[in-house]
GROMACS .gro file of C-alpha atoms in nm:
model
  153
    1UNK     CA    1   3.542   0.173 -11.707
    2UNK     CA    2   3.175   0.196 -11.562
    3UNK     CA    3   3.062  -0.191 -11.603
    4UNK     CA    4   2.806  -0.189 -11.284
    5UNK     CA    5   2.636   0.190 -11.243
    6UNK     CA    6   2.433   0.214 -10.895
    7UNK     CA    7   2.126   0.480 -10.938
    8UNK     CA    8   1.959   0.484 -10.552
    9UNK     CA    9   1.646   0.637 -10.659
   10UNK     CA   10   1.350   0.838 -10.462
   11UNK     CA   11   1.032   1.018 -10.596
   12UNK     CA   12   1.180   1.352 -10.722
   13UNK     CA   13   1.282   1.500 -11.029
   14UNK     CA   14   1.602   1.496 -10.981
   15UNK     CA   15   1.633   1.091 -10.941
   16UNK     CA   16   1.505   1.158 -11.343
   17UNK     CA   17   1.797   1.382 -11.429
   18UNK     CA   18   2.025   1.151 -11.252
   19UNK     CA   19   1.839   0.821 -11.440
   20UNK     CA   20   1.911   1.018 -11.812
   21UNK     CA   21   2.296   1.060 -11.706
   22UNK     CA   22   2.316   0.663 -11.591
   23UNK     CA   23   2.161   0.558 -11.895
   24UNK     CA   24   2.398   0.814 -12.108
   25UNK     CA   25   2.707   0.617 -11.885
   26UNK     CA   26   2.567   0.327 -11.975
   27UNK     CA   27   2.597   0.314 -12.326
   28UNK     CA   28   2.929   0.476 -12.322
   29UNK     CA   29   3.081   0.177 -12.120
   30UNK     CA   30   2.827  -0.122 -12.223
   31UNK     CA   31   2.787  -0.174 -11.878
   32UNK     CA   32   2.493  -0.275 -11.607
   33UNK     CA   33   2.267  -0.020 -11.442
   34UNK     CA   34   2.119  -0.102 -11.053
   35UNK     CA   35   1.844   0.122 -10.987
   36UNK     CA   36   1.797   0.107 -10.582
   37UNK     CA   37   1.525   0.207 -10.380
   38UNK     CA   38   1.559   0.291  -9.999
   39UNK     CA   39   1.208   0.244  -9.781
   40UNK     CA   40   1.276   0.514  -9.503
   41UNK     CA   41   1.026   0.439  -9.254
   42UNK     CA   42   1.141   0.637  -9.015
   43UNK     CA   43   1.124   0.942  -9.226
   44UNK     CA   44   0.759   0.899  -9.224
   45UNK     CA   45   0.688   0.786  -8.876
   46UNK     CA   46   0.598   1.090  -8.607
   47UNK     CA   47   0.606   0.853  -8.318
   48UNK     CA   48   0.263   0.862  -8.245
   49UNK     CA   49   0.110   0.578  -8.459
   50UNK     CA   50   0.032   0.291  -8.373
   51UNK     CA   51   0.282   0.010  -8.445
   52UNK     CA   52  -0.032  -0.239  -8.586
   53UNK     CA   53  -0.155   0.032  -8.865
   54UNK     CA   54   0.178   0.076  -8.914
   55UNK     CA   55   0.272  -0.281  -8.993
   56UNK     CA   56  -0.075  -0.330  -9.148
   57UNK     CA   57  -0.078  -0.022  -9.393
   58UNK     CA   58   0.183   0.212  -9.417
   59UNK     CA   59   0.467  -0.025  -9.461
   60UNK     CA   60   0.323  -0.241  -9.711
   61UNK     CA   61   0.213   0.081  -9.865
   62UNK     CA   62   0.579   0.212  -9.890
   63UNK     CA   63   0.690  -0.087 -10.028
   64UNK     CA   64   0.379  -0.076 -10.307
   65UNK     CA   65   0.549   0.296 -10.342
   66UNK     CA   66   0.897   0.200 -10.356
   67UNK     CA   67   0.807  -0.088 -10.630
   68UNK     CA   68   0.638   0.149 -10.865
   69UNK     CA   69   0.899   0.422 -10.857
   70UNK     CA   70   1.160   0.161 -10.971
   71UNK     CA   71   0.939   0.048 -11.209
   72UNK     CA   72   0.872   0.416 -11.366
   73UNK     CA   73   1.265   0.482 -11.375
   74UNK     CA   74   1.312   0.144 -11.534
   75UNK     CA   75   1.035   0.200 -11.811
   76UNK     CA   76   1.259   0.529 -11.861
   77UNK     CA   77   1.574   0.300 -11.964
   78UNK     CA   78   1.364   0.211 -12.225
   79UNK     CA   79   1.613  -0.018 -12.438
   80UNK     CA   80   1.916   0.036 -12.134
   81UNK     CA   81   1.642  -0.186 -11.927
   82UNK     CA   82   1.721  -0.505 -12.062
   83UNK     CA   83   2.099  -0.360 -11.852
   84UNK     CA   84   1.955  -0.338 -11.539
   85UNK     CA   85   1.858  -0.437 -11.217
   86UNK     CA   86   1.578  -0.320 -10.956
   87UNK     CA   87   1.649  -0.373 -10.596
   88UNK     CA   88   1.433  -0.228 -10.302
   89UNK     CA   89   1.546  -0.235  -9.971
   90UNK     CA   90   1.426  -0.069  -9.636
   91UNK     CA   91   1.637   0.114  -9.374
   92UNK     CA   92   1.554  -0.029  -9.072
   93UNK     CA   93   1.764   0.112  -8.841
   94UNK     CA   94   1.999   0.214  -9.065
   95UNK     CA   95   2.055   0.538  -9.241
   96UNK     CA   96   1.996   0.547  -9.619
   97UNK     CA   97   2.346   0.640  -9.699
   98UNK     CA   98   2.449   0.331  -9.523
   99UNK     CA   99   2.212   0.122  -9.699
  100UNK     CA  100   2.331   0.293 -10.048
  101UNK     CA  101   2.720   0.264  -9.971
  102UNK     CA  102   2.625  -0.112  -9.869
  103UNK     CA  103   2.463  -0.154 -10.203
  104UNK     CA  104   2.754  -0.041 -10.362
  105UNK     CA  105   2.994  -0.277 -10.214
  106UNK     CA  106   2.729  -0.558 -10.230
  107UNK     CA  107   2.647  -0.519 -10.581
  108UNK     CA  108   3.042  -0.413 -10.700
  109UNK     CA  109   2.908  -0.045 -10.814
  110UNK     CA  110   3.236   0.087 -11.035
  111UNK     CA  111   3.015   0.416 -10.988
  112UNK     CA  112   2.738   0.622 -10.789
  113UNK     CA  113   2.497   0.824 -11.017
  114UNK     CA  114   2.232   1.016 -10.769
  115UNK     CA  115   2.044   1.305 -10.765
  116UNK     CA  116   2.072   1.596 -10.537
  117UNK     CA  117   1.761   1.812 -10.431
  118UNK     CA  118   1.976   2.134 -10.456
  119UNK     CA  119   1.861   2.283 -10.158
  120UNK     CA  120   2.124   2.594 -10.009
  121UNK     CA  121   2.161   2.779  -9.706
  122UNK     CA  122   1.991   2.693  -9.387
  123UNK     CA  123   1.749   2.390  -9.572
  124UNK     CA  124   2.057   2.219  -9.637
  125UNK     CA  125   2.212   2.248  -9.303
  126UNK     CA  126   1.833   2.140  -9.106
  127UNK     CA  127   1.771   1.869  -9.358
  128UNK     CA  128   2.117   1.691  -9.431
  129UNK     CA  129   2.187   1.562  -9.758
  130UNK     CA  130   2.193   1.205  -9.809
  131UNK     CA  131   2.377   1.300 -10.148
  132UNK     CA  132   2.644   1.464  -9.955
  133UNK     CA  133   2.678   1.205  -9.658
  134UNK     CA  134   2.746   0.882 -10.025
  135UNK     CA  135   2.992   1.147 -10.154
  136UNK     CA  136   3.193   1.178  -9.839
  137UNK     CA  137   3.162   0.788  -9.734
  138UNK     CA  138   3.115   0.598 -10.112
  139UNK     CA  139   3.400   0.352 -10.170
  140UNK     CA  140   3.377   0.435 -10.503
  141UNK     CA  141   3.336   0.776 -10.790
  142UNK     CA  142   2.998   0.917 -10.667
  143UNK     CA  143   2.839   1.190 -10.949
  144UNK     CA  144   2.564   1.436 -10.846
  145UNK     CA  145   2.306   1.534 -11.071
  146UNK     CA  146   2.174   1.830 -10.987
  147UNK     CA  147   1.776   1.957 -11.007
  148UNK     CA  148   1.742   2.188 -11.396
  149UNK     CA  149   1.659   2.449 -11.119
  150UNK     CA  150   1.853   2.408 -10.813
  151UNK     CA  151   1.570   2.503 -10.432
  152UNK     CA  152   1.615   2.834 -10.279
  153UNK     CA  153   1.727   2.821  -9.936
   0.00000   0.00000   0.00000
């Protein structure tokens, strides 16, 4: 049922929880896993640096970043690595949800597993949720994996 399983993965535990349930997936349907990795620079950037350290060090430094996250939550497959894929992309000027729903029609994702930071009340409404925006927009089943201890608003 789930042959092609897209994980979009950050730094945070949650991405972990959400990696375990993929993998579980996984070996119920013999299927493929596509761990994806968004490069936000814009999340990082407080419009006052300078465009040549920028291009110079933080970028390349992201992507460094991005690279060894997918390769932690791969090493987690364990055996379910041989099943998977690794793809890193960067945003640009577009959102992350974009760039994970694009993924997903790209790649043929039967399924979206992703974690969701948890957070509640006024956090949630200040920050967004990335999570939220995939659910609404994802052509296909999105599951969220929740934190072992949901934030406190």
């Amino acid at each position: 049922m789930y042959d092609r399983i897209l994980v979009p993965v950050d730094d945070g535990e949650e991405n972990r929880r959400a990696v375990e349930h993929a993998a579980a997936l996984r070996k119920l349907s013999g299927g493929r896993i596509c761990l994806l990795h968004v490069v936000d620079p814009l999340w990082y950037a407080n419009g006052r640096e300078c465009a040549a350290i920028y291009f110079n060090s933080v970028l390349p430094a992201m992507r460094r970043d991005g690279q060894r996250i997918l390769q932690e939550f791969r090493d987690m497959l364990g055996d379910d690595a041989v099943s998977s894929e690794q793809v890193l992309e960067e945003s640009g000027i577009r959102s992350v949800p974009e760039i994970i729903i694009g993924q997903a029609k790209q790649w043929g994702a039967d399924v979206i597993v992703m974690g969701t930071h948890g957070r509640r009340g006024w956090n949630r409404t200040l920050m967004g949720s990335v999570a939220e925006e995939v659910a609404r927009l994802a052509p296909v089943p999105v599951m969220l994996v929740r934190p072992a201890t949901p934030k406190q608003p």
